[in-house]
């Protein structure tokens, strides 16, 4: 607590004043946390003073709250490029990052608990404090809140950047990258291994499944969840907590993306069948605890994409599921399992809508890779296993069966003609995006896991 109070004082976070008439006061509280290393050992004990931002009123205490941070796909793409170019990866942390931002609004806060202050005084905040609605927005940097990755082929330039940042902010140099946002990153001469084994292990402990039996697939074959299956859960908070944690686990575990996508649809009213599906995902994770991404040092920096759809796969509303994935050489950097917004009237329509979503991600990744110095001069190959969808993309004639997806048609065709992508037919057997659209048998799951370069890397 003393360390936190010293930082608040050093940054001149507030002035002690008498509360002006008509002004409201925001409360605050101490939050205690044990920070651990990637191996689970205790790094340090931390206390943080947090404002009760939920009591703030929009338009009075704050305006904008959106805080831009790096997409996880950007992090994975950067790591894949660094691995292929054999660049060193470094990590830095901004100490008390939020306290570096100035507040433009008038915000008054109760004094921190345990601090001896005159009874008629309140804290007039000058700096953004953790918990305030607008706090994350006061700094705009290319990083993830206060954690940053630095890489490149110029080690002296990297050191100069570190020195410059340390002059502007109070920084912590964490050395070579090994643990970032819960991702465990292991370096070898072959490349990078990226896992969340510690995170998954903690999740199994929360669910009481550390001694449970394992299963070979995250979803039972041909199983379909429905809103009214089973009995309502008496306490749905555990279900929601587990599903939320599983969503973050998909950052390095694409093999559970479809399963997590399924159970995420029932957060508002979870039932016993939904909870059983969550437990199955966890039992699958127990048997594949150390699985994660592998980014090869020999991987060519060539982007390719796979797009797939499961037509009318949801028995409740007959909406289709889109699945896509992107590989940079052999390194998987982006993927998604997503329920389509509209009900497709044919498998071709479902596949075409999936192609449109994949094209959007493709354009963004091409821009990102160009920014990272990766050549994107040639068209990106996009693989689809539906010949009719490919034919529509190349055919500029619309008729009654396709005019309702005309916007998607023009969108894909425009970028096809302008050289951003090139469509190729792929057999269902070689369709890597299959794992993001449906439940699969054990052998098929294992084959796709291998082809997506998911590997087991025990410590």
Coordinates of C-alpha atoms in Angstrom, one line a residue:
X1 CA 0.0 0.0 0.0
X2 CA 2.8 2.4 0.8
X3 CA 4.4 1.8 -2.6
X4 CA 1.1 2.6 -4.3
X5 CA 0.5 5.7 -2.2
X6 CA 4.0 6.9 -2.9
X7 CA 3.3 6.6 -6.7
X8 CA 0.0 8.5 -6.3
X9 CA 1.8 11.2 -4.5
X10 CA 4.8 11.3 -6.9
X11 CA 2.4 11.7 -9.9
X12 CA 0.4 14.4 -8.0
X13 CA -2.8 12.4 -8.6
X14 CA -5.1 14.7 -6.5
X15 CA -5.3 17.9 -4.6
X16 CA -7.1 17.9 -1.2
X17 CA -10.0 20.4 -1.4
X18 CA -13.3 21.2 0.2
X19 CA -16.1 19.7 -2.0
X20 CA -17.7 22.5 -4.1
X21 CA -21.5 22.9 -3.9
X22 CA -23.5 20.7 -6.3
X23 CA -20.6 18.3 -7.0
X24 CA -20.8 14.5 -6.4
X25 CA -18.1 12.4 -4.9
X26 CA -16.8 9.1 -6.3
X27 CA -15.9 6.4 -3.8
X28 CA -12.7 4.3 -3.8
X29 CA -11.3 1.0 -2.4
X30 CA -8.1 -1.0 -2.2
X31 CA -7.7 -4.0 -4.4
X32 CA -5.1 -6.6 -3.5
X33 CA -3.5 -9.0 -5.9
X34 CA -0.7 -11.6 -5.9
X35 CA 1.3 -11.3 -9.2
X36 CA 2.8 -14.6 -10.3
X37 CA 5.4 -15.6 -12.9
X38 CA 4.8 -18.0 -15.8
X39 CA 5.8 -20.9 -13.6
X40 CA 3.3 -20.0 -10.9
X41 CA 5.7 -18.7 -8.3
X42 CA 4.9 -15.4 -6.5
X43 CA 6.5 -12.4 -8.1
X44 CA 5.2 -9.8 -5.7
X45 CA 2.2 -8.7 -3.6
X46 CA 0.4 -5.7 -5.0
X47 CA -2.1 -3.2 -3.7
X48 CA -4.0 -0.8 -6.0
X49 CA -6.3 2.1 -5.2
X50 CA -9.3 1.9 -7.5
X51 CA -12.0 4.5 -8.0
X52 CA -15.6 3.3 -8.0
X53 CA -16.2 4.4 -11.6
X54 CA -19.6 2.7 -11.7
X55 CA -21.0 5.7 -9.7
X56 CA -20.0 8.2 -12.3
X57 CA -22.7 9.8 -14.5
X58 CA -22.3 10.0 -18.2
X59 CA -22.1 13.6 -19.5
X60 CA -21.2 14.9 -16.0
X61 CA -18.2 13.0 -14.7
X62 CA -17.0 11.6 -18.1
X63 CA -17.6 11.6 -21.8
X64 CA -15.5 9.2 -23.9
X65 CA -14.6 5.8 -22.6
X66 CA -13.4 3.8 -25.6
X67 CA -9.7 2.7 -25.1
X68 CA -7.9 1.4 -28.2
X69 CA -5.5 -1.5 -27.5
X70 CA -3.6 -3.9 -29.8
X71 CA -5.7 -6.8 -31.2
X72 CA -4.5 -10.2 -30.1
X73 CA -4.2 -11.0 -33.9
X74 CA -1.7 -8.2 -34.1
X75 CA 0.3 -9.7 -31.2
X76 CA 0.4 -13.1 -32.9
X77 CA 1.3 -11.6 -36.3
X78 CA 4.2 -9.7 -34.7
X79 CA 5.4 -12.8 -32.9
X80 CA 5.2 -14.9 -36.1
X81 CA 7.2 -12.3 -38.1
X82 CA 9.8 -12.0 -35.3
X83 CA 10.2 -15.8 -35.2
X84 CA 10.6 -16.1 -39.0
X85 CA 13.2 -13.3 -39.0
X86 CA 14.9 -14.6 -35.9
X87 CA 14.5 -11.2 -34.2
X88 CA 15.0 -10.8 -30.4
X89 CA 11.8 -10.0 -28.5
X90 CA 11.8 -7.7 -25.5
X91 CA 9.2 -6.6 -23.1
X92 CA 8.7 -3.4 -21.1
X93 CA 6.0 -2.3 -18.6
X94 CA 4.9 1.2 -17.8
X95 CA 4.7 1.7 -14.0
X96 CA 1.4 3.1 -12.8
X97 CA 0.4 3.7 -16.5
X98 CA -3.0 5.3 -15.8
X99 CA -1.5 7.9 -13.5
X100 CA 0.4 9.5 -16.4
X101 CA -2.9 10.7 -18.0
X102 CA -4.4 14.1 -17.2
X103 CA -8.2 14.4 -16.5
X104 CA -10.1 17.0 -18.4
X105 CA -13.3 16.5 -16.3
X106 CA -14.0 17.7 -12.8
X107 CA -13.9 14.5 -10.6
X108 CA -13.9 14.4 -6.8
X109 CA -13.2 11.3 -4.9
X110 CA -13.4 10.3 -1.2
X111 CA -10.0 10.0 0.5
X112 CA -8.4 6.5 0.4
X113 CA -9.4 4.2 3.3
X114 CA -6.6 4.2 5.9
X115 CA -5.3 7.6 5.0
X116 CA -5.4 10.3 7.7
X117 CA -7.1 13.3 6.1
X118 CA -9.3 16.1 7.5
X119 CA -12.9 15.0 7.6
X120 CA -14.2 17.9 5.4
X121 CA -11.6 17.3 2.6
X122 CA -12.0 15.3 -0.6
X123 CA -9.6 14.4 -3.4
X124 CA -9.9 16.6 -6.5
X125 CA -8.4 14.3 -9.1
X126 CA -5.8 15.7 -11.5
X127 CA -4.7 12.3 -13.0
X128 CA -6.7 9.4 -14.4
X129 CA -7.1 6.8 -11.6
X130 CA -7.7 3.1 -12.1
X131 CA -11.5 2.4 -12.2
X132 CA -12.6 5.8 -13.7
X133 CA -14.7 5.4 -16.8
X134 CA -12.3 7.5 -18.9
X135 CA -9.0 6.3 -17.4
X136 CA -7.9 3.9 -20.2
X137 CA -8.5 6.6 -22.8
X138 CA -6.0 9.2 -21.6
X139 CA -3.0 7.5 -23.2
X140 CA -2.8 6.5 -26.8
X141 CA 0.2 4.3 -27.5
X142 CA 0.8 1.2 -29.7
X143 CA 0.7 -1.2 -26.8
X144 CA -1.7 -3.3 -24.7
X145 CA -2.5 -0.9 -21.8
X146 CA 0.8 -0.8 -20.0
X147 CA 2.6 -3.9 -21.5
X148 CA 4.6 -3.6 -24.7
X149 CA 6.6 -5.8 -27.0
X150 CA 9.7 -4.4 -28.8
X151 CA 11.4 -6.3 -31.6
X152 CA 13.5 -5.7 -34.7
X153 CA 16.9 -6.4 -36.3
X154 CA 18.6 -3.3 -34.8
X155 CA 19.5 -4.0 -31.2
X156 CA 21.2 -0.6 -30.6
X157 CA 18.0 1.1 -32.0
X158 CA 15.9 -1.0 -29.6
X159 CA 18.1 0.1 -26.7
X160 CA 17.8 3.7 -27.8
X161 CA 14.0 3.3 -27.8
X162 CA 14.0 1.8 -24.3
X163 CA 16.1 4.7 -23.0
X164 CA 13.8 7.3 -24.6
X165 CA 10.7 5.7 -23.1
X166 CA 12.4 5.5 -19.7
X167 CA 13.0 9.3 -20.0
X168 CA 9.4 10.0 -20.7
X169 CA 7.7 7.5 -18.3
X170 CA 8.7 5.4 -15.3
X171 CA 9.4 2.1 -17.0
X172 CA 10.2 -1.4 -16.0
X173 CA 12.5 -3.3 -18.4
X174 CA 11.4 -7.0 -18.2
X175 CA 14.1 -8.3 -20.5
X176 CA 13.4 -10.9 -23.1
X177 CA 9.8 -11.7 -23.7
X178 CA 8.6 -14.7 -21.8
X179 CA 5.2 -13.9 -20.3
X180 CA 2.8 -11.5 -21.9
X181 CA -0.9 -11.0 -21.1
X182 CA -1.1 -14.5 -19.7
X183 CA 0.7 -16.0 -22.7
X184 CA 3.7 -18.2 -21.9
X185 CA 6.3 -17.7 -24.7
X186 CA 9.3 -20.1 -25.0
X187 CA 12.2 -19.4 -27.3
X188 CA 14.1 -22.1 -29.1
X189 CA 16.3 -22.3 -32.2
X190 CA 13.3 -23.8 -34.0
X191 CA 11.0 -20.9 -33.3
X192 CA 8.5 -19.8 -30.6
X193 CA 6.1 -21.8 -28.5
X194 CA 3.1 -19.9 -27.2
X195 CA 0.9 -21.6 -24.6
X196 CA -1.5 -20.7 -21.7
X197 CA -0.8 -23.9 -19.7
X198 CA -0.7 -22.0 -16.3
X199 CA -4.0 -20.2 -17.1
X200 CA -5.7 -23.5 -18.2
X201 CA -4.4 -25.2 -15.0
X202 CA -5.9 -22.5 -12.8
X203 CA -9.2 -22.8 -14.7
X204 CA -9.3 -26.6 -14.0
X205 CA -8.7 -25.9 -10.3
X206 CA -11.6 -23.4 -10.3
X207 CA -13.9 -26.0 -11.8
X208 CA -12.7 -28.7 -9.4
X209 CA -11.5 -30.9 -12.4
X210 CA -7.9 -31.4 -11.6
X211 CA -8.5 -35.1 -11.1
X212 CA -11.1 -35.7 -13.8
X213 CA -10.9 -38.0 -16.7
X214 CA -10.0 -36.6 -20.1
X215 CA -11.8 -36.7 -23.5
X216 CA -10.4 -36.6 -27.0
X217 CA -12.6 -33.8 -28.5
X218 CA -13.9 -30.6 -27.0
X219 CA -17.4 -31.2 -28.4
X220 CA -19.4 -34.4 -28.4
X221 CA -20.0 -35.5 -32.0
X222 CA -23.3 -34.4 -33.4
X223 CA -24.3 -32.8 -30.1
X224 CA -26.5 -29.7 -30.4
X225 CA -27.2 -27.3 -27.5
X226 CA -30.6 -25.7 -27.3
X227 CA -31.9 -22.9 -25.1
X228 CA -34.3 -25.1 -23.1
X229 CA -32.3 -28.3 -22.7
X230 CA -31.8 -29.6 -19.2
X231 CA -32.6 -27.7 -16.0
X232 CA -31.8 -24.0 -15.2
X233 CA -28.7 -23.6 -13.1
X234 CA -29.4 -22.4 -9.5
X235 CA -26.2 -20.3 -9.6
X236 CA -25.1 -19.3 -13.1
X237 CA -22.2 -17.1 -12.0
X238 CA -19.7 -20.1 -12.1
X239 CA -20.8 -20.9 -15.6
X240 CA -20.3 -17.3 -16.8
X241 CA -16.9 -17.1 -15.1
X242 CA -15.7 -20.3 -16.7
X243 CA -17.0 -19.4 -20.1
X244 CA -15.4 -16.0 -19.9
X245 CA -12.0 -17.6 -19.0
X246 CA -12.4 -20.1 -21.9
X247 CA -12.9 -17.2 -24.3
X248 CA -9.5 -15.8 -23.4
X249 CA -8.0 -19.3 -23.6
X250 CA -8.9 -19.4 -27.3
X251 CA -6.1 -16.9 -27.8
X252 CA -3.7 -19.8 -28.1
X253 CA -6.2 -22.7 -28.4
X254 CA -8.0 -22.5 -31.7
X255 CA -9.0 -26.1 -31.3
X256 CA -11.6 -25.1 -28.7
X257 CA -13.0 -22.0 -30.5
X258 CA -16.1 -23.7 -31.9
X259 CA -16.9 -25.3 -28.6
X260 CA -16.5 -22.0 -26.7
X261 CA -18.5 -20.2 -29.4
X262 CA -21.4 -22.7 -28.6
X263 CA -21.4 -22.3 -24.8
X264 CA -21.1 -18.5 -25.1
X265 CA -24.5 -18.3 -26.6
X266 CA -26.2 -19.2 -23.3
X267 CA -24.7 -16.8 -20.8
X268 CA -28.0 -15.1 -20.0
X269 CA -29.9 -18.3 -19.0
X270 CA -27.5 -21.3 -18.7
X271 CA -28.8 -24.7 -18.0
X272 CA -27.4 -28.1 -17.0
X273 CA -26.7 -29.2 -20.6
X274 CA -24.8 -26.1 -21.2
X275 CA -22.7 -26.6 -18.0
X276 CA -22.0 -30.2 -19.0
X277 CA -20.7 -28.9 -22.4
X278 CA -18.3 -26.5 -20.5
X279 CA -17.1 -29.3 -18.3
X280 CA -16.4 -31.4 -21.5
X281 CA -14.2 -28.6 -22.9
X282 CA -12.3 -28.5 -19.6
X283 CA -11.8 -32.2 -19.6
X284 CA -10.4 -31.9 -23.1
X285 CA -8.1 -29.2 -22.0
X286 CA -6.8 -31.4 -19.1
X287 CA -5.7 -33.9 -21.6
X288 CA -4.0 -31.3 -23.9
X289 CA -2.8 -28.9 -21.2
X290 CA 0.5 -28.0 -22.8
X291 CA -0.9 -27.6 -26.3
X292 CA -0.3 -24.2 -28.0
X293 CA 0.9 -22.4 -31.1
X294 CA 4.2 -23.0 -32.7
X295 CA 5.8 -20.3 -34.9
X296 CA 8.6 -21.7 -36.9
X297 CA 11.9 -19.9 -37.5
X298 CA 11.8 -21.4 -41.0
X299 CA 8.3 -20.3 -41.9
X300 CA 8.0 -18.3 -45.1
X301 CA 6.2 -15.0 -44.6
X302 CA 3.4 -15.8 -47.1
X303 CA -0.2 -15.3 -46.0
X304 CA -3.0 -17.8 -46.9
X305 CA -6.6 -18.1 -45.8
X306 CA -9.3 -20.8 -45.4
X307 CA -13.0 -20.0 -45.3
X308 CA -15.8 -22.4 -44.4
X309 CA -19.4 -22.5 -43.3
X310 CA -21.8 -25.0 -41.6
X311 CA -25.1 -24.4 -43.3
X312 CA -28.2 -24.2 -41.0
X313 CA -26.2 -25.9 -38.3
X314 CA -28.1 -24.5 -35.4
X315 CA -31.3 -26.5 -34.9
X316 CA -33.0 -23.7 -32.9
X317 CA -32.9 -20.9 -35.5
X318 CA -31.2 -22.6 -38.5
X319 CA -28.5 -20.0 -38.7
X320 CA -25.2 -21.0 -40.1
X321 CA -21.7 -20.8 -38.6
X322 CA -18.8 -19.1 -40.2
X323 CA -15.3 -20.3 -39.7
X324 CA -12.0 -18.9 -41.0
X325 CA -8.3 -19.1 -40.3
X326 CA -5.1 -17.4 -41.6
X327 CA -1.6 -18.8 -41.7
X328 CA 1.6 -16.8 -42.2
X329 CA 3.6 -19.6 -43.8
X330 CA 2.9 -22.4 -41.3
X331 CA 2.2 -20.0 -38.4
X332 CA -1.5 -19.6 -37.4
X333 CA -2.1 -16.0 -36.7
X334 CA -5.9 -15.4 -36.9
X335 CA -9.1 -17.4 -36.7
X336 CA -12.7 -17.1 -35.9
X337 CA -15.9 -19.2 -35.2
X338 CA -19.0 -17.0 -35.6
X339 CA -22.7 -17.4 -36.0
X340 CA -24.0 -15.7 -39.1
X341 CA -26.5 -12.8 -38.6
X342 CA -29.0 -13.9 -41.3
X343 CA -30.6 -17.3 -42.1
X344 CA -29.0 -18.5 -45.3
X345 CA -31.4 -20.1 -47.8
X346 CA -28.7 -22.3 -49.3
X347 CA -25.3 -23.7 -48.5
X348 CA -23.8 -21.5 -51.2
X349 CA -25.2 -18.4 -49.6
X350 CA -23.8 -19.5 -46.2
X351 CA -20.4 -20.1 -47.8
X352 CA -20.4 -16.8 -49.6
X353 CA -21.2 -14.8 -46.4
X354 CA -18.3 -16.6 -44.8
X355 CA -16.1 -15.6 -47.7
X356 CA -17.1 -11.9 -47.2
X357 CA -16.2 -12.1 -43.5
X358 CA -12.9 -13.8 -44.4
X359 CA -12.2 -11.1 -47.0
X360 CA -12.6 -8.4 -44.4
X361 CA -10.1 -10.0 -42.1
X362 CA -7.8 -10.7 -45.1
X363 CA -7.7 -7.0 -46.0
X364 CA -6.8 -5.9 -42.5
X365 CA -4.1 -8.6 -42.1
X366 CA -2.5 -7.5 -45.4
X367 CA -2.4 -3.9 -44.2
X368 CA -0.9 -5.0 -40.8
X369 CA 1.7 -7.2 -42.5
X370 CA 2.7 -4.4 -44.9
X371 CA 3.2 -2.2 -41.8
X372 CA 5.4 -4.9 -40.3
X373 CA 7.6 -4.9 -43.4
X374 CA 6.2 -8.1 -44.9
X375 CA 5.6 -8.0 -48.7
X376 CA 1.9 -8.3 -49.8
X377 CA 2.5 -7.4 -53.4
X378 CA 0.9 -10.7 -54.7
X379 CA -2.7 -11.8 -54.2
X380 CA -3.4 -13.7 -51.0
X381 CA -4.7 -17.3 -51.7
X382 CA -8.2 -17.9 -50.1
X383 CA -9.3 -21.5 -50.0
X384 CA -13.0 -22.4 -50.1
X385 CA -14.6 -25.9 -50.5
X386 CA -17.8 -24.6 -52.2
X387 CA -17.5 -24.4 -56.0
X388 CA -20.8 -22.4 -56.4
X389 CA -19.6 -19.7 -54.1
X390 CA -16.3 -19.4 -56.0
X391 CA -18.3 -19.3 -59.3
X392 CA -20.5 -16.4 -57.9
X393 CA -17.4 -14.4 -57.0
X394 CA -16.1 -14.7 -60.6
X395 CA -19.5 -14.2 -62.3
X396 CA -20.9 -10.6 -62.6
X397 CA -24.4 -11.7 -63.4
X398 CA -27.0 -11.6 -60.6
X399 CA -30.3 -13.4 -60.6
X400 CA -33.2 -14.1 -58.1
X401 CA -31.2 -16.6 -56.1
X402 CA -28.2 -14.3 -55.4
X403 CA -29.4 -10.7 -55.6
X404 CA -30.1 -10.6 -51.8
X405 CA -26.3 -11.1 -51.2
X406 CA -25.4 -8.6 -53.9
X407 CA -23.4 -6.3 -51.6
X408 CA -21.2 -9.2 -50.4
X409 CA -20.8 -10.3 -54.1
X410 CA -19.6 -6.8 -55.1
X411 CA -17.3 -6.5 -52.0
X412 CA -15.5 -9.8 -52.7
X413 CA -15.4 -9.3 -56.5
X414 CA -13.9 -5.8 -56.1
X415 CA -11.0 -7.0 -54.1
X416 CA -10.7 -10.1 -56.3
X417 CA -10.3 -7.9 -59.4
X418 CA -7.9 -5.5 -57.7
X419 CA -5.5 -8.3 -56.8
X420 CA -5.9 -8.5 -53.0
X421 CA -7.0 -12.1 -53.1
X422 CA -7.3 -15.1 -55.3
X423 CA -9.9 -17.8 -54.8
X424 CA -8.9 -21.5 -54.9
X425 CA -11.1 -24.6 -54.5
X426 CA -10.0 -27.0 -51.7
X427 CA -11.3 -30.4 -50.9
X428 CA -13.3 -30.8 -47.7
X429 CA -10.6 -33.1 -46.4
X430 CA -8.0 -30.3 -46.7
X431 CA -10.3 -27.5 -45.4
X432 CA -8.4 -26.3 -42.3
X433 CA -11.3 -24.0 -41.3
X434 CA -13.6 -27.1 -40.7
X435 CA -12.6 -27.2 -37.1
X436 CA -14.2 -23.8 -36.5
X437 CA -17.7 -24.7 -37.8
X438 CA -18.8 -28.0 -36.4
X439 CA -18.2 -30.9 -34.0
X440 CA -15.8 -33.4 -35.5
X441 CA -14.7 -37.0 -34.8
X442 CA -11.5 -37.8 -32.9
X443 CA -9.4 -38.6 -35.9
X444 CA -10.5 -35.5 -37.9
X445 CA -9.9 -33.3 -34.8
X446 CA -6.4 -34.7 -34.3
X447 CA -5.5 -34.2 -38.0
X448 CA -6.6 -30.6 -38.1
X449 CA -4.8 -29.9 -34.8
X450 CA -1.6 -31.2 -36.4
X451 CA -2.1 -29.3 -39.7
X452 CA -2.7 -26.0 -37.8
X453 CA 0.7 -26.6 -36.1
X454 CA -0.7 -26.9 -32.6
X455 CA 1.9 -28.7 -30.6
X456 CA 2.5 -29.9 -27.0
X457 CA 5.3 -28.1 -25.3
X458 CA 5.7 -29.2 -21.6
X459 CA 8.0 -27.0 -19.5

